[in-house]
JSON list of C-alpha atoms and ligand atoms in Angstrom, two decimals:
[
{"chain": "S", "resi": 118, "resn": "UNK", "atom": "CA", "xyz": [0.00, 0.00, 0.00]},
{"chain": "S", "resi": 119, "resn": "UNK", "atom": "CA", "xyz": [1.23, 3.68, -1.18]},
{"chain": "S", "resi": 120, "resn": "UNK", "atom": "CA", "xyz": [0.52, 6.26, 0.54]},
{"chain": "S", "resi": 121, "resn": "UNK", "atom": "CA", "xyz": [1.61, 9.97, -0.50]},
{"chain": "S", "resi": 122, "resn": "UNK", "atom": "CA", "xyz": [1.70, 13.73, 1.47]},
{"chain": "S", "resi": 123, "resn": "UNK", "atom": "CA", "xyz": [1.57, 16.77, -1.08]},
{"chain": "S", "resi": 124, "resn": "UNK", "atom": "CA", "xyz": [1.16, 20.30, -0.74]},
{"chain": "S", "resi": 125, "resn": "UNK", "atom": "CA", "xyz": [3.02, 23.44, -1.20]},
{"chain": "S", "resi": 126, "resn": "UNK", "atom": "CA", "xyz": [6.45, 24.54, 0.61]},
{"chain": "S", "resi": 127, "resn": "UNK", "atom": "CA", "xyz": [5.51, 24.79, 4.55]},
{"chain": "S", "resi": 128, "resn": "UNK", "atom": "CA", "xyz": [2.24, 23.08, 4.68]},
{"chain": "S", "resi": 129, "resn": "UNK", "atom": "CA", "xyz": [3.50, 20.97, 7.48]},
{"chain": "S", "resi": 130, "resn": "UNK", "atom": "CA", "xyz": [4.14, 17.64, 5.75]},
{"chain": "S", "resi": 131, "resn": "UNK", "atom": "CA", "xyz": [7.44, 16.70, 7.14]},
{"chain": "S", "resi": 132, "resn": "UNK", "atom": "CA", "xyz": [6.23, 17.92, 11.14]},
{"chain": "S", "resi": 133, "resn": "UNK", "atom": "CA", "xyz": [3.11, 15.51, 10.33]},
{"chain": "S", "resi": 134, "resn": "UNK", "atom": "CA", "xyz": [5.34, 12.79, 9.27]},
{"chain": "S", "resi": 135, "resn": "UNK", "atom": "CA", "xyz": [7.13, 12.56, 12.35]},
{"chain": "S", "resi": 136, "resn": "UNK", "atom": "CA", "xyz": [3.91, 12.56, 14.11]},
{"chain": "S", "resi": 137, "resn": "UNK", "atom": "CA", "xyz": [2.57, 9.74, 12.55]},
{"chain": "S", "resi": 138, "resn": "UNK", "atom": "CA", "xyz": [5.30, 7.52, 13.08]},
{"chain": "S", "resi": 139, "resn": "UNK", "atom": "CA", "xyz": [3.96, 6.84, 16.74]},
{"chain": "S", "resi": 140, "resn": "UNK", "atom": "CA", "xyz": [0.19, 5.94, 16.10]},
{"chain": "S", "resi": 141, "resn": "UNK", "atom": "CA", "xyz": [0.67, 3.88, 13.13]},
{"chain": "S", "resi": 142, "resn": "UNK", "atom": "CA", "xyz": [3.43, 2.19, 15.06]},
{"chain": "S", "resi": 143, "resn": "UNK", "atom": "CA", "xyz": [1.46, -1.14, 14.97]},
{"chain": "S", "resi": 144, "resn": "UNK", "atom": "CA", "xyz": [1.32, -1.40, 10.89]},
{"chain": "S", "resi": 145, "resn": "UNK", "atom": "CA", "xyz": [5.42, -0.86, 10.68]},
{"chain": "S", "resi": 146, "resn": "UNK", "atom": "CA", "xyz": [5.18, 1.77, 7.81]},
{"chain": "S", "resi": 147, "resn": "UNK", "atom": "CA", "xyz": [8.03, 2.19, 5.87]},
{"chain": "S", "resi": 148, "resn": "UNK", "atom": "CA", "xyz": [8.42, 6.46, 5.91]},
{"chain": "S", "resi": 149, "resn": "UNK", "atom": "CA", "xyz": [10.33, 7.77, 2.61]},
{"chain": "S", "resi": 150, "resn": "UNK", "atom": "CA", "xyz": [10.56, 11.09, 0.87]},
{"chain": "S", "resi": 151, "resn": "UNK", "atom": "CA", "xyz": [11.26, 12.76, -2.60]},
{"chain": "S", "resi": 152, "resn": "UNK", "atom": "CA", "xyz": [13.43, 14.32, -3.15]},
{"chain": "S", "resi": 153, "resn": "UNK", "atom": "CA", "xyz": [16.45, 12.55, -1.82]},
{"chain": "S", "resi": 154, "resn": "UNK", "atom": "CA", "xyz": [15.63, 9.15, -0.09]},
{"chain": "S", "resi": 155, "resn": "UNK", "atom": "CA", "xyz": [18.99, 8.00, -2.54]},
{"chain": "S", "resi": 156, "resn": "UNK", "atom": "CA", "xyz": [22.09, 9.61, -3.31]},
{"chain": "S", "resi": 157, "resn": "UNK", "atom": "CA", "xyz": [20.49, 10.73, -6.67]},
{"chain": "S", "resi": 158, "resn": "UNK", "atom": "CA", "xyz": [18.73, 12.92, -4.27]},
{"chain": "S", "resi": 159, "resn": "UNK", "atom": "CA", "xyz": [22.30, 15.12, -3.78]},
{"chain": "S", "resi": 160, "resn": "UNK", "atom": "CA", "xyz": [22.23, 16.03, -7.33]},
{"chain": "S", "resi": 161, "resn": "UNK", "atom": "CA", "xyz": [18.70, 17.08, -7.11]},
{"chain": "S", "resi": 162, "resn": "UNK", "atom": "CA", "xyz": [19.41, 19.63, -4.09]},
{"chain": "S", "resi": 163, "resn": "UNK", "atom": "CA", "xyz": [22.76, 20.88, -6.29]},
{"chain": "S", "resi": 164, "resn": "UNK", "atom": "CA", "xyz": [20.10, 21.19, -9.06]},
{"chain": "S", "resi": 165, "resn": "UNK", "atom": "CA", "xyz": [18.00, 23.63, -7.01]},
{"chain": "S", "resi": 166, "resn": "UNK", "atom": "CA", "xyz": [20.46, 25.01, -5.89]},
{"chain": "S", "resi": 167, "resn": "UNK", "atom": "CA", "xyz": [22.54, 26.48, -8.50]},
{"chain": "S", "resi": 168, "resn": "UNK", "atom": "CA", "xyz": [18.98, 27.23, -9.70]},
{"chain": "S", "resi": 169, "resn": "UNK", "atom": "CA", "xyz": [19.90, 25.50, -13.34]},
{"chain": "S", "resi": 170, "resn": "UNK", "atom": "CA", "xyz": [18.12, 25.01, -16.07]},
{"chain": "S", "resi": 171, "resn": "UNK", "atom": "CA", "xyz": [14.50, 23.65, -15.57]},
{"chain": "S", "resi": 172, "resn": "UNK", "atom": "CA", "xyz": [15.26, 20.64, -18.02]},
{"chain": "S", "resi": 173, "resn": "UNK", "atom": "CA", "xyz": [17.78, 19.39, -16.45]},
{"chain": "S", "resi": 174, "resn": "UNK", "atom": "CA", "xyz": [15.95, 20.32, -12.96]},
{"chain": "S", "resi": 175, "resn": "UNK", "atom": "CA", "xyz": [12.89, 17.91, -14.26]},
{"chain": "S", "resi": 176, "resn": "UNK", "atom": "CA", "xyz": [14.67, 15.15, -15.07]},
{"chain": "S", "resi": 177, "resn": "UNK", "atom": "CA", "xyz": [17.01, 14.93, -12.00]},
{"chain": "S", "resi": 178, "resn": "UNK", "atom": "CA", "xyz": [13.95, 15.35, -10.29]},
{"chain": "S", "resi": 179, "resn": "UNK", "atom": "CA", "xyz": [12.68, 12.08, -12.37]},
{"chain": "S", "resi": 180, "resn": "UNK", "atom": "CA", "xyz": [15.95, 10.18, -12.23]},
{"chain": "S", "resi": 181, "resn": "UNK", "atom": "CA", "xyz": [15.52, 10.58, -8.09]},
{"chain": "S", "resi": 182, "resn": "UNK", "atom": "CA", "xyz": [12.10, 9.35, -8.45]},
{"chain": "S", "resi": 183, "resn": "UNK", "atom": "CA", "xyz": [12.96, 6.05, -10.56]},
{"chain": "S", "resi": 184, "resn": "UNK", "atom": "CA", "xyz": [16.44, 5.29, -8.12]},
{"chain": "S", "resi": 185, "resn": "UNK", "atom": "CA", "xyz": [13.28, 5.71, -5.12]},
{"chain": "S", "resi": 186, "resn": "UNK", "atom": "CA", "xyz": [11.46, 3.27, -7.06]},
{"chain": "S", "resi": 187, "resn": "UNK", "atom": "CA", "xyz": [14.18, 0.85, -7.59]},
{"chain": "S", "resi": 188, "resn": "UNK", "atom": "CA", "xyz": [16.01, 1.07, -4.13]},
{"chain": "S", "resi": 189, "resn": "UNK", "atom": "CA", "xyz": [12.87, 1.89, -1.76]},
{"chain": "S", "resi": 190, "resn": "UNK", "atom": "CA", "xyz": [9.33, 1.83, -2.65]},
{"chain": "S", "resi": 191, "resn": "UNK", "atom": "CA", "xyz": [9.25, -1.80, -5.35]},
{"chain": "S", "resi": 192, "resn": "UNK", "atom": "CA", "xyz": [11.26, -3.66, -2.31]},
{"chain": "S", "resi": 193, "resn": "UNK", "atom": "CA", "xyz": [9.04, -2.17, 0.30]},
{"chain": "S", "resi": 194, "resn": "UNK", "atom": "CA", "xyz": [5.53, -3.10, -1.80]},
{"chain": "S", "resi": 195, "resn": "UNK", "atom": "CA", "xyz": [7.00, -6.11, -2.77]},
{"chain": "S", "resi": 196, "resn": "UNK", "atom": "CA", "xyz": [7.54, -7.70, 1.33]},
{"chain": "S", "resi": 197, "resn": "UNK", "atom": "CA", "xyz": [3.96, -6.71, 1.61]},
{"chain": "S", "resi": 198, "resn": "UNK", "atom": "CA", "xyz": [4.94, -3.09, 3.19]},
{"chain": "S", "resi": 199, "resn": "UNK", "atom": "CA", "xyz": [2.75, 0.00, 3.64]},
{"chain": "S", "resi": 200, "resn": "UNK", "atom": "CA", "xyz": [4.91, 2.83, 2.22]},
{"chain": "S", "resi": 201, "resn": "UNK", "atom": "CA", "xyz": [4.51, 6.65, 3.68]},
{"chain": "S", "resi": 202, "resn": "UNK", "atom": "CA", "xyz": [5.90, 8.81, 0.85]},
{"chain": "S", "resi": 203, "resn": "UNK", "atom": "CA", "xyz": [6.79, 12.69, 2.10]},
{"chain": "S", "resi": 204, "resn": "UNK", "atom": "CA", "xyz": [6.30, 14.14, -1.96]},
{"chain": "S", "resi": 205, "resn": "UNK", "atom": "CA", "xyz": [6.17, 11.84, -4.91]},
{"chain": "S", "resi": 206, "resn": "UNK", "atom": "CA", "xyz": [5.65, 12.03, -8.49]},
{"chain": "S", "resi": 207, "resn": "UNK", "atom": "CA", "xyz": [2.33, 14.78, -8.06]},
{"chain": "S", "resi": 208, "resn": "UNK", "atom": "CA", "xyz": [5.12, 16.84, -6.80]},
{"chain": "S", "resi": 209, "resn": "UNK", "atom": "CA", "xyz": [6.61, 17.22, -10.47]},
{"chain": "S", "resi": 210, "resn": "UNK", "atom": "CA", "xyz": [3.51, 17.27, -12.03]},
{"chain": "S", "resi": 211, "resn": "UNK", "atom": "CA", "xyz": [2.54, 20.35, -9.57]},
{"chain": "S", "resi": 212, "resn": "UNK", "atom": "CA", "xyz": [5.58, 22.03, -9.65]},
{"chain": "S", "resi": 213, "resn": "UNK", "atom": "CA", "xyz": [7.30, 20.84, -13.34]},
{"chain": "S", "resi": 214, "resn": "UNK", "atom": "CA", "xyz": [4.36, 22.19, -14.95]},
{"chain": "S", "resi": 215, "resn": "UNK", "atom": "CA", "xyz": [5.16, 25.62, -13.61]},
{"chain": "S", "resi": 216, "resn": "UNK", "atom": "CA", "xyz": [8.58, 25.69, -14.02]},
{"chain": "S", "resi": 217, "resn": "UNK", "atom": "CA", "xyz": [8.66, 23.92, -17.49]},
{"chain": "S", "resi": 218, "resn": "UNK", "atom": "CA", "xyz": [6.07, 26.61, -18.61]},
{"chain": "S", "resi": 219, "resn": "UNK", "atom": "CA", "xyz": [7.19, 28.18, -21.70]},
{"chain": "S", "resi": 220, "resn": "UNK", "atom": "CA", "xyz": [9.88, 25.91, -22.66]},
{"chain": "S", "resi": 221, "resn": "UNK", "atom": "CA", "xyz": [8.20, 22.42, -23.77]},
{"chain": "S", "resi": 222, "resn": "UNK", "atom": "CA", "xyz": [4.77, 22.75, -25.69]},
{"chain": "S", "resi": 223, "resn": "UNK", "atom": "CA", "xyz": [2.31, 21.00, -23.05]},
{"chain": "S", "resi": 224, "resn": "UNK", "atom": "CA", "xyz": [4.44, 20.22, -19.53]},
{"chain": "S", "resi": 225, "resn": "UNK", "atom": "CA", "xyz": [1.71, 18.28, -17.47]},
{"chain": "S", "resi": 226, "resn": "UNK", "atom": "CA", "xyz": [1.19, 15.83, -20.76]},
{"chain": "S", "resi": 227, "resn": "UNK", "atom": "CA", "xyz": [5.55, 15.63, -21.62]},
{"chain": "S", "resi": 228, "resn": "UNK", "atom": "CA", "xyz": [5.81, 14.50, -17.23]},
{"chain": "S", "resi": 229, "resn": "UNK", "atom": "CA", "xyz": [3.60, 12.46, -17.57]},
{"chain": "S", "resi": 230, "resn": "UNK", "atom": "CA", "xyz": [4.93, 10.48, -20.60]},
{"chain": "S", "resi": 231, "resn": "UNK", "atom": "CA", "xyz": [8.15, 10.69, -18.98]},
{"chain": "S", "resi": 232, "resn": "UNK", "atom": "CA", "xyz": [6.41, 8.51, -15.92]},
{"chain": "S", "resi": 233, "resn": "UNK", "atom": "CA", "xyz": [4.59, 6.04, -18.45]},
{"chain": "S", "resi": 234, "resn": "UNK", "atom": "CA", "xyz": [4.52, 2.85, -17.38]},
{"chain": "S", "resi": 235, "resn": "UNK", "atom": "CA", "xyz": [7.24, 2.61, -15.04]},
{"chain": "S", "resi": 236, "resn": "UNK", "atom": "CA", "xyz": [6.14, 4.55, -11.96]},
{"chain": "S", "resi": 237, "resn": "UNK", "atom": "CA", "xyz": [3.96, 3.26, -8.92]},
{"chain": "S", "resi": 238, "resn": "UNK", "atom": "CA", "xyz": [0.68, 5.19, -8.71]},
{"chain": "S", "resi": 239, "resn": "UNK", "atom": "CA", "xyz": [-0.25, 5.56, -5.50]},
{"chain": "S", "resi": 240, "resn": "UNK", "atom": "CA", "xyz": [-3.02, 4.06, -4.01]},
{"chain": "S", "resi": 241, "resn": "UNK", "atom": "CA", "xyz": [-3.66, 6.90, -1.82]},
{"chain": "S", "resi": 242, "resn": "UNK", "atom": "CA", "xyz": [-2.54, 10.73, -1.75]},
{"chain": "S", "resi": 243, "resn": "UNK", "atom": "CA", "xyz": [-3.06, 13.45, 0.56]},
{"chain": "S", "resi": 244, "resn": "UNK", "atom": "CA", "xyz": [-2.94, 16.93, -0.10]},
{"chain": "S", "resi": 245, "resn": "UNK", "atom": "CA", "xyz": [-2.39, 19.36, 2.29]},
{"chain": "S", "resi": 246, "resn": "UNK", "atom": "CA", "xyz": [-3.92, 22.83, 1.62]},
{"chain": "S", "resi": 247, "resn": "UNK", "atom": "CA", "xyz": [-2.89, 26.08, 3.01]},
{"chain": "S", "resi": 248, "resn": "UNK", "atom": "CA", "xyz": [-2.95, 29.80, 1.97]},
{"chain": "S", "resi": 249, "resn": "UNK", "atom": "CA", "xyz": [-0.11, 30.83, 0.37]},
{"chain": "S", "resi": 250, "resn": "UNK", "atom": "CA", "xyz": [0.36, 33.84, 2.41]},
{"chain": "S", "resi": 251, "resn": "UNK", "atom": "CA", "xyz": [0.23, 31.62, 5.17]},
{"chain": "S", "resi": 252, "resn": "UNK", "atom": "CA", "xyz": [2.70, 29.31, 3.52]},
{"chain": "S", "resi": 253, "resn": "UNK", "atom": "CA", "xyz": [5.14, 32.51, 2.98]},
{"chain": "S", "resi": 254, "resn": "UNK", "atom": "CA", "xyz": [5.18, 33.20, 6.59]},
{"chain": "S", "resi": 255, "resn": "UNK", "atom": "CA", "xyz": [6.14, 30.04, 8.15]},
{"chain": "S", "resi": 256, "resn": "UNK", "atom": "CA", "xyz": [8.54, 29.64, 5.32]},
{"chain": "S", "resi": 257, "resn": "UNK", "atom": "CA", "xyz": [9.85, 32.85, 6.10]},
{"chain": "S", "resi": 258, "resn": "UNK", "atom": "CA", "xyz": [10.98, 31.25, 9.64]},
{"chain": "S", "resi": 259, "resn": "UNK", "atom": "CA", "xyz": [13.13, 29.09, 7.54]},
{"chain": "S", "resi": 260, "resn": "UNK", "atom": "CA", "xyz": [16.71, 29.89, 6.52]},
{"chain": "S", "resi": 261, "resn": "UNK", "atom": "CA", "xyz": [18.07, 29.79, 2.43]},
{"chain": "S", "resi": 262, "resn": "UNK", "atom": "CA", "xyz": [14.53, 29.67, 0.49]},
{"chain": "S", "resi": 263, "resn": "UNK", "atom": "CA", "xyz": [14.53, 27.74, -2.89]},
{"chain": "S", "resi": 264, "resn": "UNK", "atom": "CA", "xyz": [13.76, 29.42, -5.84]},
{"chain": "S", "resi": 265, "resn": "UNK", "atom": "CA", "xyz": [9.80, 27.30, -5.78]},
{"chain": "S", "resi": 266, "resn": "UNK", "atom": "CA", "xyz": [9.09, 28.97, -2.61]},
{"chain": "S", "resi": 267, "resn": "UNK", "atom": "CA", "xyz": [7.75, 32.28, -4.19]},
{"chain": "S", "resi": 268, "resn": "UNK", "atom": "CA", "xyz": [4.46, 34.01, -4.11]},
{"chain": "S", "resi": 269, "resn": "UNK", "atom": "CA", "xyz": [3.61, 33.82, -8.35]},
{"chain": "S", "resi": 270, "resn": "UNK", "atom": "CA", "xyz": [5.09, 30.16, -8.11]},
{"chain": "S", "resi": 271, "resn": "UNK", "atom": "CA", "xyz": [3.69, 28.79, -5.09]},
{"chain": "S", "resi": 272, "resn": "UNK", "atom": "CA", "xyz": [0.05, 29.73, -6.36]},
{"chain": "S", "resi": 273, "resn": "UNK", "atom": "CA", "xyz": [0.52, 28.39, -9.65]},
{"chain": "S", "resi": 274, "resn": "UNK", "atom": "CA", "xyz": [1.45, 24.89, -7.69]},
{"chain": "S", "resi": 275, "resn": "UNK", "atom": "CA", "xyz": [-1.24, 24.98, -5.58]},
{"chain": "S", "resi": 276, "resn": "UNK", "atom": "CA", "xyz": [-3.94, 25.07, -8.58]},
{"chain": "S", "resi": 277, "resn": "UNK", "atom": "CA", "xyz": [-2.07, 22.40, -10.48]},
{"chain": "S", "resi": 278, "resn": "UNK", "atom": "CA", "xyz": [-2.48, 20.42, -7.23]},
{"chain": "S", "resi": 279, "resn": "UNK", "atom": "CA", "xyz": [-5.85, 20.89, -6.77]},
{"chain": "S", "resi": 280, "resn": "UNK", "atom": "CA", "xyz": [-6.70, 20.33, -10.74]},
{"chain": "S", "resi": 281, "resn": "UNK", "atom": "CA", "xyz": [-4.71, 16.92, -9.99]},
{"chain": "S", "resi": 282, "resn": "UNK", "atom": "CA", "xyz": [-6.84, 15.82, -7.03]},
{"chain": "S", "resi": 283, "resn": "UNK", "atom": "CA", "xyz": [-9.92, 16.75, -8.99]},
{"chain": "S", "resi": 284, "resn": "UNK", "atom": "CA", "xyz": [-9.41, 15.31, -11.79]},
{"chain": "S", "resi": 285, "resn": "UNK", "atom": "CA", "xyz": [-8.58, 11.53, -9.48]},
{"chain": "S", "resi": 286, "resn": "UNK", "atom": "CA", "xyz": [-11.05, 12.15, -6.35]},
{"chain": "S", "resi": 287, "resn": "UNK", "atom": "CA", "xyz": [-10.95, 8.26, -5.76]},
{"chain": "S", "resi": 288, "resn": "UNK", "atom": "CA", "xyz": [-6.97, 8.66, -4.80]},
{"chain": "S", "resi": 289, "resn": "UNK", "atom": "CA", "xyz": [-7.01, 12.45, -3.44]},
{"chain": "S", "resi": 290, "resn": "UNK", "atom": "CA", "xyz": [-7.51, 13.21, 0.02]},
{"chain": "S", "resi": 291, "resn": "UNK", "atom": "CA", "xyz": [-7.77, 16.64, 0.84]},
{"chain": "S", "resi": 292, "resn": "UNK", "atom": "CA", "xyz": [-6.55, 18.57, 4.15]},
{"chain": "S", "resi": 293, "resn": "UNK", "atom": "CA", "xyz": [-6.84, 21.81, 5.39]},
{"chain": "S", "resi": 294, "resn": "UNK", "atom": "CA", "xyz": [-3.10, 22.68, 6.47]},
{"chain": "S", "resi": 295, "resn": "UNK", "atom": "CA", "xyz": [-4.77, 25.58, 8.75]},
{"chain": "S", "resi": 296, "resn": "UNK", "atom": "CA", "xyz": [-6.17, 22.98, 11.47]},
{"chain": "S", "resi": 297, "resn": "UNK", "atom": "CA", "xyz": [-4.37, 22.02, 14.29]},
{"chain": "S", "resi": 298, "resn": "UNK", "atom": "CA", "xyz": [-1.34, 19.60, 13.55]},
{"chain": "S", "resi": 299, "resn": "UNK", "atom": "CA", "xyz": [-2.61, 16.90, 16.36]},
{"chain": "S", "resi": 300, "resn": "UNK", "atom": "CA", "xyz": [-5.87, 17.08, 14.71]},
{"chain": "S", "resi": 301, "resn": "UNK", "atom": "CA", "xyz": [-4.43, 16.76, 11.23]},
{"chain": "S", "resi": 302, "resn": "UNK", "atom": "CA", "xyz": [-2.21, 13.69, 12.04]},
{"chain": "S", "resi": 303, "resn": "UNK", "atom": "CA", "xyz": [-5.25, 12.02, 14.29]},
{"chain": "S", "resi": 304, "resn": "UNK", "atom": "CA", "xyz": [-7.41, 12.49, 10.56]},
{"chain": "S", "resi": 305, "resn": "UNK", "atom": "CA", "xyz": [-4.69, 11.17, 8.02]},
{"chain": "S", "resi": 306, "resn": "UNK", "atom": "CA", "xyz": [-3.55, 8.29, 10.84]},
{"chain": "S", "resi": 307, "resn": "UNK", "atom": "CA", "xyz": [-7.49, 7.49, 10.95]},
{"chain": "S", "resi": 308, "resn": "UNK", "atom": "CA", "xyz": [-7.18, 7.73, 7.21]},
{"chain": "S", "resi": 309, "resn": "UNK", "atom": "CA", "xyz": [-4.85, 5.65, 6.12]},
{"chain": "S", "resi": 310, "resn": "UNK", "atom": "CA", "xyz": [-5.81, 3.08, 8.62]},
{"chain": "S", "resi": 311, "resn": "UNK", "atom": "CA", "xyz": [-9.29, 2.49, 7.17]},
{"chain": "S", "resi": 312, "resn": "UNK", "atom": "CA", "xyz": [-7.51, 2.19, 3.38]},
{"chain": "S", "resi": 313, "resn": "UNK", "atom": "CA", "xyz": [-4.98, -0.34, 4.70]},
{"chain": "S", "resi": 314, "resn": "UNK", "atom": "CA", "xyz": [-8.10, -2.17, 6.15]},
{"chain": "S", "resi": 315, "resn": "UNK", "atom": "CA", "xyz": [-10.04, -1.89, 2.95]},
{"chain": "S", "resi": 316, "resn": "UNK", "atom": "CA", "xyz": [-7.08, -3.26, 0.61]},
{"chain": "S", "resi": 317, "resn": "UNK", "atom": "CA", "xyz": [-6.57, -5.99, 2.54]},
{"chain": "S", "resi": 318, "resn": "UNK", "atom": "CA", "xyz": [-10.16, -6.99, 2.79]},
{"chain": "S", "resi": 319, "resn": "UNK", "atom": "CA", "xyz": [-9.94, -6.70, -1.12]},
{"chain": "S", "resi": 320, "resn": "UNK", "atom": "CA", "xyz": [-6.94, -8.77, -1.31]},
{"chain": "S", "resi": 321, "resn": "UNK", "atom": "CA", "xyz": [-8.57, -11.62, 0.66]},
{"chain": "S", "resi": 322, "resn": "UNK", "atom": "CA", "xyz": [-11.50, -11.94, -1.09]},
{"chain": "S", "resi": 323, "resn": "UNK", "atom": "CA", "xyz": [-11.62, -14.58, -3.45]},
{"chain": "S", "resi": 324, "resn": "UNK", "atom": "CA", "xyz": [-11.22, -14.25, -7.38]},
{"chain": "S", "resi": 325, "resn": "UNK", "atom": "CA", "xyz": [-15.08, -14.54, -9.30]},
{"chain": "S", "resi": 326, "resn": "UNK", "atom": "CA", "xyz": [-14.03, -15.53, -12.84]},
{"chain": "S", "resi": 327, "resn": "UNK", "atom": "CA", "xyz": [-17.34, -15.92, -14.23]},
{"chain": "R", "resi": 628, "resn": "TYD", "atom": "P1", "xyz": [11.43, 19.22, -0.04]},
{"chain": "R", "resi": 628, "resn": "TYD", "atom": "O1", "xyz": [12.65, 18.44, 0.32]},
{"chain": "R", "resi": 628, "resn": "TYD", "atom": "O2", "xyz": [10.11, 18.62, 0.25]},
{"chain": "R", "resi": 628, "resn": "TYD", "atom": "O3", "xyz": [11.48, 20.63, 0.64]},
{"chain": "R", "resi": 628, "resn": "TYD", "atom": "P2", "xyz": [12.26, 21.06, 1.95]},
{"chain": "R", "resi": 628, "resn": "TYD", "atom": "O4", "xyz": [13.70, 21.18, 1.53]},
{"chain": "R", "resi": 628, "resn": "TYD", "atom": "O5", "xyz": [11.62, 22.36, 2.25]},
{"chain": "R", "resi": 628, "resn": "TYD", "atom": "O6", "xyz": [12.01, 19.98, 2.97]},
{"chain": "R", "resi": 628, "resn": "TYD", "atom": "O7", "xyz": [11.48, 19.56, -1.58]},
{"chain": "R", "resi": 628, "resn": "TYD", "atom": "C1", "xyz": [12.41, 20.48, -2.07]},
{"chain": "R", "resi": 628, "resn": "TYD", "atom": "C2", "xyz": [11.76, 21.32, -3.13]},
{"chain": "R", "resi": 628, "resn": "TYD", "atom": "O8", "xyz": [11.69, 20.58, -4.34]},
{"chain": "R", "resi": 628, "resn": "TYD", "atom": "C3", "xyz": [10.35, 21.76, -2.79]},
{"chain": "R", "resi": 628, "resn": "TYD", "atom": "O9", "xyz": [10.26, 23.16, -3.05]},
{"chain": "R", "resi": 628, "resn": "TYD", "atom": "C4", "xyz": [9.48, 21.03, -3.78]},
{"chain": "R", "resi": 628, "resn": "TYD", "atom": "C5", "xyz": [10.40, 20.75, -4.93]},
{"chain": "R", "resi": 628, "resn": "TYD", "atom": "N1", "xyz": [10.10, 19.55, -5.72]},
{"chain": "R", "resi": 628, "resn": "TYD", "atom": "C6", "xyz": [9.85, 19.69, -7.08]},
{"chain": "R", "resi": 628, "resn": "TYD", "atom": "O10", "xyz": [9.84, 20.82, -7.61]},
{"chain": "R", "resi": 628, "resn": "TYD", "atom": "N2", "xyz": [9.61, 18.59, -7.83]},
{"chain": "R", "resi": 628, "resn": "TYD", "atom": "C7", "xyz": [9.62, 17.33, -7.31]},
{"chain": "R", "resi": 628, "resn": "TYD", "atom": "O11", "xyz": [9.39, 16.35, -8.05]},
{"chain": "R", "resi": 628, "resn": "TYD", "atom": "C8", "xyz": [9.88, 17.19, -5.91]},
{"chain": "R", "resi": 628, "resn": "TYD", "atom": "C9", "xyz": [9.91, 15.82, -5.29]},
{"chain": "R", "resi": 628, "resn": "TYD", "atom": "C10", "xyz": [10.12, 18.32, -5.15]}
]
């Protein structure tokens, strides 16, 4: 079972990941992130970095996501595992678009060929919502901002997330990143609970061929 957090810059994901480590103690999740769960991840941050150019930036951001695949997430499915993803490929398909704007013909439709039929979809994704402003101000907290963590930018990824979770409302859960944290992580621990229970109950029940 795949399970992924999206939202903006400082929507709280990593804080809630932590948290959720303790009451889904019982169903051993295995807790991962993109970018950088591999060492692929190092040329990613140099990528951002050195702010370079948003080709290159893409598919670095790509070739993290298939060395994830390989070295975390296909094991970790494979022994059975439920799999707690901090970003994952909606993250390039909410920010690529914005930052590929301009430069390839149709950017949501060229990421997602470049995903075709080798990447996981997850079974389950949360998306955590927030104002930007608000998002601006507890980013502002944080030391050496990335060149995604603008106003103009940071809008333009929020809509391409929500267009995402509208256009797959079966996968998309989504969470208001205003509410109190404890609240949050009791809701998306409750969450992810009843969608373990419900695959497994689907997994058990016996093949009808006819
Ligand atoms: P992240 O590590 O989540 O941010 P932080 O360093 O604040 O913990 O991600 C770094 C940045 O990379 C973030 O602004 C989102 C962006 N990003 C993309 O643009 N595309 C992607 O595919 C991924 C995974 C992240």
């Amino acid at each position: 079972m795949l399970v992924t957090l999206e939202g903006i810059d400082g929507t709280g994901k990593s804080t809630l990941v932590a948290a959720l480590a303790e009451p889904l103690a019982d169903l051993d999740p295995v807790f991962t992130r993109e970018p950088g769960a591999t060492w692929v991840g190092e040329a990613v941050r140099r990528a951002i970095a050195e702010e370079t150019d948003p080709v290159t930036e893409a598919l670095l951001f790509a070739a993290d996501h298939a060395a994830h695949l390989a070295a975390v997430i296909r094991p970790a499915l494979d022994a059975g595992k439920l799999v707690i993803s901090d970003r994952y490929s909606d993250s390039r398909y909410a920010y690529q678009q914005v930052t590929l704007d301009g430069i390839v013909p149709d950017p949501l439709s060229w990421l997602r060929a470049l995903h075709d039929g080798w990447t996981i979809v997850p079974d389950r994704t949360f998306l955590f919502m927030l104002p930007v402003e608000e998002a601006l101000l507890r980013l502002r907290q944080k030391n050496g901002r990335e060149h995604f963590e603008r106003r103009d930018v940071l809008v333009k990824v929020q809509e391409n997330y929500l267009h995402l979770a509208r256009a797959d409302p079966a996968r998309f859960v989504i969470v208001d990143a205003m509410k109190d944290q404890e609240e949050i992580c009791r809701f998306v621990a409750g969450e992810i609970r009843t969608s373990v229970a419900s695959k497994r109950r689907r997994m058990k029940r016996p093949r009808q061929d006819y």
